[in-house]
Amino acid sequence: MHSGFCQQGKKTQEYISVPEVGLKSISEAPLTTTGCSCLPAVCRNSSYCAEVSIHLTVVQKTAARDIAYPQVLFTFTSGKIICPNLWEFTTNRTNMELQWYKDALPLEDDNEKFVFLKESSSLFFTSVLPSDSGYYTCKMAFPYEGVTYEITRTIELQTVEQEKRITPIIVYPTQKATSAALGSKMTLPCKVLAGPNNNIYTDVEWLANDTTIDVVYKHNRVMEGERQEITENGENFIEVPLIFESVEELDFYTDFKCLAQNRYGSQVLPTRVKQEAAGLPWYIATIPVALACVILLGICIQKRWKQRADKGYTIAKV
C-alpha cells in the first residue's frame, strides 16, 4: 500500500511505502504544522485506490489536557497505568522499551514506588497515594527505514479514595440463649453495625435450622419484623427483629441464627430460646417467711419468761 499527504496544495510528505505501519501510524508522526488542518490522503495498492480526509490538530506540548488519556487508580492499593495505542508500532518487535516521565521529570528505575518491566507497556505502582495524581508521559523509540521516530503518549492519572471495606458486625444479641415462657410473646432483635458508608447494602436475616424463617414457620407464628436503619454517633446500624407470636416447645429445640452479609464479608450469630424455669408453688414460697416468724416468736417468749423470773421473791438476809 502507498499513501501520500497534501496540505493546501503543497506536498507535506512524499508517497511512502508502509507495508506494516499503515495510514494511522503515519498520521501520528511528528509534524511541524501548528493549528488545525484538513489533510487529503490518497491510499492505493495494485488493485484499489481511495482518497480520504483526515482532520489533524497539532498542539503545543504544554496542552497536556487536550491530548491526555484519562486513567483512574484507587488510593492505598497497588495498580498500574498503561501506555495506550502502541500496537501499530510494536507489531513483530521483540524489544519494546519505554521511558516514563511524571510532570516532565523522568522516573528512575531504582525508585521503590514504581516497577518497570521490560516488554511491558505498563507502569506499576506498589502503593498508590493521592499525590500520585498528575500527568505521566511514556516515550518509545520507533525505527523505520533508517529513521527513528519518538512515539509519545500522555496519561492523566486521577487517584480516587477507595471506599472503606467493612465487614458487618453483629452487636446484639450478646447472649447465646434467651429465656421465654411457654405461650408468651417475645421479640428477639438482631442489631448489626454496617459502618459509616451507607452506600454498601448490608443484608440482615434470621434463619431457623439454617433455613429461612418463612419456610420453617409457614403460618407466621414466628416471623421477621420490619428492617430498621439507624444512625448512632456517625455509624450506621441495621436492626431486624425476630417476632414470636406465641412461644411453643418446638422453639426450644430450634437453632436460630442471625446472618449479616455484604460484598466484603459476613458474620453469623447463633442463639437459642430456652424455657423459663417454672415458678414455685405459693406454699413453698411462704416457708421462709413462716420460719422467720417462728424464730421471732421464740425469741419473744424467751424474753418474757426471763422478765418474770427477775420479778420473783428472794430470801431476806438476817
Short mmCIF file of C-alpha atoms in Angstrom, two decimals:
data_model
loop_
_atom_site.label_atom_id
_atom_site.label_comp_id
_atom_site.label_asym_id
_atom_site.label_seq_id
_atom_site.Cartn_x
_atom_site.Cartn_y
_atom_site.Cartn_z
CA MET A 1 0.00 0.00 0.00
CA HIS A 2 1.17 3.54 -0.79
CA SER A 3 -0.06 6.71 0.86
CA GLY A 4 0.59 10.42 0.49
CA PHE A 5 -0.39 13.67 2.18
CA CYS A 6 -1.07 17.10 0.72
CA GLN A 7 -1.84 20.30 2.59
CA GLN A 8 -3.21 23.40 0.89
CA GLY A 9 -1.77 22.28 -2.41
CA LYS A 10 1.73 21.62 -1.02
CA LYS A 11 3.35 18.26 -0.53
CA THR A 12 3.86 17.67 3.17
CA GLN A 13 5.40 14.27 2.68
CA GLU A 14 6.27 12.21 -0.37
CA TYR A 15 4.48 8.99 -1.11
CA ILE A 16 5.83 6.43 1.32
CA SER A 17 5.57 2.66 1.16
CA VAL A 18 4.21 1.48 4.51
CA PRO A 19 3.59 -2.25 4.30
CA GLU A 20 3.38 -2.73 8.10
CA VAL A 21 2.66 0.63 9.68
CA GLY A 22 -0.47 1.91 7.92
CA LEU A 23 -2.09 5.29 7.46
CA LYS A 24 -2.90 5.95 11.12
CA SER A 25 0.70 5.42 12.16
CA ILE A 26 1.97 7.90 9.59
CA SER A 27 -0.57 10.45 10.82
CA GLU A 28 0.97 10.23 14.28
CA ALA A 29 4.48 11.03 13.02
CA PRO A 30 5.91 14.41 14.18
CA LEU A 31 4.74 17.40 12.12
CA THR A 32 5.90 21.00 12.22
CA THR A 33 2.48 22.35 11.36
CA THR A 34 0.51 24.19 14.03
CA GLY A 35 -3.22 24.67 14.24
CA CYS A 36 -5.91 22.53 12.63
CA SER A 37 -5.60 21.22 9.11
CA CYS A 38 -7.54 19.00 6.78
CA LEU A 39 -5.17 16.59 5.05
CA PRO A 40 -6.47 14.74 1.99
CA ALA A 41 -4.67 11.40 1.73
CA VAL A 42 -4.52 9.04 -1.21
CA CYS A 43 -4.19 5.35 -0.39
CA ARG A 44 -3.67 2.86 -3.16
CA ASN A 45 -2.31 -0.54 -3.98
CA SER A 46 -2.22 -2.59 -7.18
CA SER A 47 -5.99 -3.08 -7.27
CA TYR A 48 -7.59 -0.33 -5.19
CA CYS A 49 -7.38 3.43 -4.82
CA ALA A 50 -9.13 5.61 -2.21
CA GLU A 51 -8.98 9.26 -1.18
CA VAL A 52 -9.93 10.25 2.36
CA SER A 53 -9.63 13.38 4.52
CA ILE A 54 -8.05 13.39 7.96
CA HIS A 55 -8.57 16.23 10.42
CA LEU A 56 -5.31 16.78 12.24
CA THR A 57 -4.82 19.10 15.20
CA VAL A 58 -1.29 19.90 16.32
CA VAL A 59 -0.99 21.27 19.85
CA GLN A 60 1.86 22.56 21.98
CA LYS A 61 3.46 20.22 24.48
CA THR A 62 2.07 22.31 27.33
CA ALA A 63 -1.51 21.49 26.32
CA ALA A 64 -1.35 18.09 28.02
CA ARG A 65 -5.03 18.05 28.99
CA ASP A 66 -6.11 18.22 25.35
CA ILE A 67 -4.23 15.08 24.32
CA ALA A 68 -4.10 13.11 27.59
CA TYR A 69 -5.64 9.69 28.08
CA PRO A 70 -7.58 9.69 31.39
CA GLN A 71 -6.93 6.77 33.74
CA VAL A 72 -8.04 6.14 37.34
CA LEU A 73 -6.40 4.30 40.26
CA PHE A 74 -7.65 3.73 43.82
CA THR A 75 -5.51 5.06 46.63
CA PHE A 76 -3.62 2.78 49.04
CA THR A 77 -3.73 -0.16 46.64
CA SER A 78 -1.34 -1.46 44.02
CA GLY A 79 -2.16 -0.60 40.43
CA LYS A 80 -0.84 0.26 37.01
CA ILE A 81 -1.24 2.76 34.19
CA ILE A 82 -0.95 1.70 30.56
CA CYS A 83 0.77 3.45 27.71
CA PRO A 84 -2.09 3.26 25.19
CA ASN A 85 -2.32 2.68 21.44
CA LEU A 86 1.10 1.24 20.78
CA TRP A 87 0.08 -1.89 18.92
CA GLU A 88 0.63 -0.33 15.49
CA PHE A 89 4.26 0.32 16.39
CA THR A 90 5.03 -2.89 18.26
CA THR A 91 3.98 -5.49 15.67
CA ASN A 92 6.76 -8.02 15.08
CA ARG A 93 9.04 -6.21 17.53
CA THR A 94 10.98 -8.06 20.21
CA ASN A 95 12.48 -5.09 22.05
CA MET A 96 10.00 -2.55 23.37
CA GLU A 97 11.44 -0.24 25.98
CA LEU A 98 9.54 2.72 27.38
CA GLN A 99 10.76 5.76 29.22
CA TRP A 100 8.33 7.13 31.78
CA TYR A 101 8.02 10.72 32.98
CA LYS A 102 5.85 12.46 35.55
CA ASP A 103 5.27 16.16 35.03
CA ALA A 104 8.18 16.16 32.53
CA LEU A 105 10.60 14.63 35.09
CA PRO A 106 12.00 11.15 34.35
CA LEU A 107 11.10 8.29 36.71
CA GLU A 108 14.14 6.44 37.96
CA ASP A 109 14.39 2.64 37.77
CA ASP A 110 15.61 2.42 41.36
CA ASN A 111 12.50 4.13 42.73
CA GLU A 112 10.83 1.65 45.09
CA LYS A 113 7.44 3.16 44.37
CA PHE A 114 7.40 2.05 40.73
CA VAL A 115 8.02 -1.26 39.00
CA PHE A 116 9.36 -1.19 35.44
CA LEU A 117 9.02 -4.39 33.41
CA LYS A 118 10.71 -4.90 30.08
CA GLU A 119 8.48 -5.78 27.15
CA SER A 120 5.55 -4.23 29.04
CA SER A 121 3.54 -1.13 28.21
CA SER A 122 2.51 -0.64 31.86
CA LEU A 123 3.92 1.31 34.77
CA PHE A 124 3.19 -0.44 38.08
CA PHE A 125 2.60 1.33 41.41
CA THR A 126 3.41 -0.58 44.60
CA SER A 127 1.01 1.64 46.58
CA VAL A 128 -1.00 4.49 45.08
CA LEU A 129 -1.06 7.76 47.03
CA PRO A 130 -3.24 10.84 46.44
CA SER A 131 -0.08 12.75 45.47
CA ASP A 132 0.48 10.36 42.54
CA SER A 133 -2.21 12.08 40.51
CA GLY A 134 -0.97 14.15 37.61
CA TYR A 135 0.32 13.82 34.07
CA TYR A 136 2.53 10.90 33.04
CA THR A 137 4.32 10.58 29.72
CA CYS A 138 5.55 7.39 28.11
CA LYS A 139 8.01 7.52 25.22
CA MET A 140 9.14 4.80 22.84
CA ALA A 141 11.66 4.84 20.01
CA PHE A 142 10.27 3.65 16.66
CA PRO A 143 12.87 2.97 13.94
CA TYR A 144 11.60 2.92 10.37
CA GLU A 145 13.71 2.75 7.22
CA GLY A 146 16.76 4.16 8.93
CA VAL A 147 14.87 6.96 10.70
CA THR A 148 13.99 6.76 14.42
CA TYR A 149 10.74 8.38 15.44
CA GLU A 150 9.69 9.11 19.03
CA ILE A 151 6.24 7.82 19.94
CA THR A 152 4.79 9.78 22.86
CA ARG A 153 1.63 9.30 24.90
CA THR A 154 0.37 11.46 27.76
CA ILE A 155 -1.76 9.99 30.57
CA GLU A 156 -3.77 11.98 33.07
CA LEU A 157 -3.90 9.91 36.27
CA GLN A 158 -6.69 10.57 38.73
CA THR A 159 -6.44 8.96 42.17
CA VAL A 160 -9.71 8.14 43.90
CA GLU A 161 -10.15 7.34 47.57
CA GLN A 162 -11.27 3.77 47.91
CA GLU A 163 -14.38 3.15 49.94
CA LYS A 164 -13.75 1.54 53.30
CA ARG A 165 -14.25 -2.18 53.21
CA ILE A 166 -16.15 -3.05 56.36
CA THR A 167 -17.48 -6.47 57.17
CA PRO A 168 -20.80 -6.27 59.11
CA ILE A 169 -20.55 -6.85 62.87
CA ILE A 170 -23.46 -8.22 64.91
CA VAL A 171 -23.61 -6.30 68.20
CA TYR A 172 -26.86 -7.79 69.57
CA PRO A 173 -27.96 -10.29 70.82
CA THR A 174 -24.93 -10.77 73.05
CA GLN A 175 -26.19 -13.85 74.91
CA LYS A 176 -26.25 -17.34 73.44
CA ALA A 177 -29.68 -18.13 74.88
CA THR A 178 -32.83 -16.20 75.74
CA SER A 179 -35.36 -17.40 78.31
CA ALA A 180 -39.05 -17.46 77.47
CA ALA A 181 -42.17 -18.98 78.99
CA LEU A 182 -44.49 -21.27 77.05
CA GLY A 183 -47.26 -19.33 75.37
CA SER A 184 -45.60 -15.95 75.86
CA LYS A 185 -44.90 -13.32 73.21
CA MET A 186 -41.28 -12.41 72.57
CA THR A 187 -39.20 -10.18 70.27
CA LEU A 188 -35.56 -11.05 69.65
CA PRO A 189 -33.75 -8.19 67.84
CA CYS A 190 -30.62 -8.58 65.70
CA LYS A 191 -28.62 -5.35 65.59
CA VAL A 192 -25.78 -5.06 63.08
CA LEU A 193 -23.04 -2.45 62.71
CA ALA A 194 -22.87 -1.67 58.99
CA GLY A 195 -20.13 1.00 59.19
CA PRO A 196 -20.00 4.66 58.16
CA ASN A 197 -20.71 4.10 54.45
CA ASN A 198 -24.40 3.63 53.73
CA ASN A 199 -23.72 3.13 50.00
CA ILE A 200 -22.87 -0.51 50.71
CA TYR A 201 -26.00 -2.62 51.06
CA THR A 202 -25.92 -4.97 54.06
CA ASP A 203 -28.40 -7.85 54.17
CA VAL A 204 -29.64 -8.99 57.58
CA GLU A 205 -31.89 -12.01 58.02
CA TRP A 206 -32.88 -14.68 60.52
CA LEU A 207 -32.50 -18.42 59.93
CA ALA A 208 -34.09 -21.36 61.71
CA ASN A 209 -32.11 -24.61 61.39
CA ASP A 210 -30.19 -22.97 58.51
CA THR A 211 -33.43 -22.27 56.63
CA THR A 212 -35.26 -19.00 56.11
CA ILE A 213 -37.90 -18.21 58.70
CA ASP A 214 -40.84 -18.08 56.27
CA VAL A 215 -40.09 -21.63 55.13
CA VAL A 216 -39.89 -23.15 58.62
CA TYR A 217 -42.78 -21.14 60.07
CA LYS A 218 -45.25 -21.05 57.19
CA HIS A 219 -48.14 -19.83 59.35
CA ASN A 220 -46.18 -16.80 60.59
CA ARG A 221 -46.26 -17.78 64.24
CA VAL A 222 -42.59 -16.75 64.15
CA MET A 223 -41.63 -14.12 61.56
CA GLU A 224 -39.12 -11.40 60.76
CA GLY A 225 -40.09 -7.86 61.67
CA GLU A 226 -39.56 -4.72 59.61
CA ARG A 227 -35.98 -3.77 58.80
CA GLN A 228 -34.86 -0.56 60.52
CA GLU A 229 -31.80 1.54 59.63
CA ILE A 230 -30.42 3.63 62.48
CA THR A 231 -27.57 6.14 62.70
CA GLU A 232 -25.77 6.47 66.03
CA ASN A 233 -22.62 8.57 66.53
CA GLY A 234 -21.94 8.65 62.80
CA GLU A 235 -22.20 4.86 62.44
CA ASN A 236 -24.96 3.04 60.56
CA PHE A 237 -26.82 0.22 62.25
CA ILE A 238 -29.41 -2.19 60.86
CA GLU A 239 -31.91 -3.93 63.11
CA VAL A 240 -34.18 -6.82 62.12
CA PRO A 241 -36.31 -8.34 64.92
CA LEU A 242 -37.49 -11.93 65.17
CA ILE A 243 -41.07 -11.89 66.48
CA PHE A 244 -42.69 -14.83 68.34
CA GLU A 245 -46.48 -14.52 68.49
CA SER A 246 -46.56 -17.44 70.91
CA VAL A 247 -43.57 -19.43 72.16
CA GLU A 248 -44.06 -23.19 71.78
CA GLU A 249 -42.00 -26.14 72.94
CA LEU A 250 -40.72 -26.68 69.37
CA ASP A 251 -38.86 -23.37 69.61
CA PHE A 252 -36.70 -24.69 72.46
CA TYR A 253 -35.17 -27.25 70.08
CA THR A 254 -34.64 -24.92 67.12
CA ASP A 255 -31.30 -23.37 66.20
CA PHE A 256 -31.82 -19.69 65.40
CA LYS A 257 -29.13 -17.67 63.62
CA CYS A 258 -28.80 -14.02 62.68
CA LEU A 259 -26.92 -13.65 59.37
CA ALA A 260 -25.44 -10.31 58.27
CA GLN A 261 -23.55 -10.02 54.99
CA ASN A 262 -22.34 -7.53 52.40
CA ARG A 263 -19.97 -7.78 49.45
CA TYR A 264 -16.94 -7.67 51.75
CA GLY A 265 -17.86 -10.45 54.17
CA SER A 266 -20.41 -11.89 56.56
CA GLN A 267 -20.99 -12.79 60.20
CA VAL A 268 -23.32 -15.33 61.78
CA LEU A 269 -24.52 -15.29 65.39
CA PRO A 270 -26.28 -18.44 66.68
CA THR A 271 -28.75 -18.20 69.56
CA ARG A 272 -31.37 -20.39 71.22
CA VAL A 273 -34.61 -19.97 73.10
CA LYS A 274 -34.71 -21.85 76.40
CA GLN A 275 -37.67 -22.50 78.63
CA GLU A 276 -38.04 -20.25 81.63
CA ALA A 277 -37.80 -22.05 84.98
CA ALA A 278 -41.27 -22.88 86.37
CA GLY A 279 -42.41 -20.80 89.36
CA LEU A 280 -42.52 -22.43 92.89
CA PRO A 281 -45.93 -23.20 94.49
CA TRP A 282 -47.20 -20.48 96.83
CA TYR A 283 -46.96 -22.62 99.95
CA ILE A 284 -43.31 -23.40 99.27
CA ALA A 285 -42.57 -19.76 98.74
CA THR A 286 -44.10 -18.94 102.19
CA ILE A 287 -41.94 -21.41 104.11
CA PRO A 288 -39.03 -18.96 104.68
CA VAL A 289 -41.48 -16.32 105.93
CA ALA A 290 -43.17 -18.77 108.33
CA LEU A 291 -39.82 -19.97 109.63
CA ALA A 292 -38.71 -16.41 110.32
CA CYS A 293 -41.96 -15.76 112.22
CA VAL A 294 -41.44 -18.86 114.39
CA ILE A 295 -37.93 -17.77 115.26
CA LEU A 296 -39.08 -14.28 116.21
CA LEU A 297 -41.91 -15.75 118.30
CA GLY A 298 -39.45 -17.98 120.19
CA ILE A 299 -37.21 -15.03 120.95
CA CYS A 300 -40.14 -13.04 122.31
CA ILE A 301 -41.31 -15.91 124.55
CA GLN A 302 -37.80 -16.39 125.95
CA LYS A 303 -37.53 -12.70 126.85
CA ARG A 304 -40.96 -12.80 128.52
CA TRP A 305 -40.06 -15.70 130.79
CA LYS A 306 -36.79 -14.06 131.74
CA GLN A 307 -38.55 -10.88 132.82
CA ARG A 308 -40.99 -12.83 135.04
CA ALA A 309 -38.13 -14.70 136.68
CA ASP A 310 -36.40 -11.42 137.56
CA LYS A 311 -39.57 -10.15 139.38
CA GLY A 312 -39.87 -13.22 141.72
CA TYR A 313 -39.32 -13.17 145.59
CA THR A 314 -35.87 -13.52 147.20
CA ILE A 315 -34.95 -14.76 150.78
CA ALA A 316 -34.16 -11.90 153.19
CA LYS A 317 -30.80 -11.93 154.93
CA VAL A 318 -30.74 -11.98 158.79
#
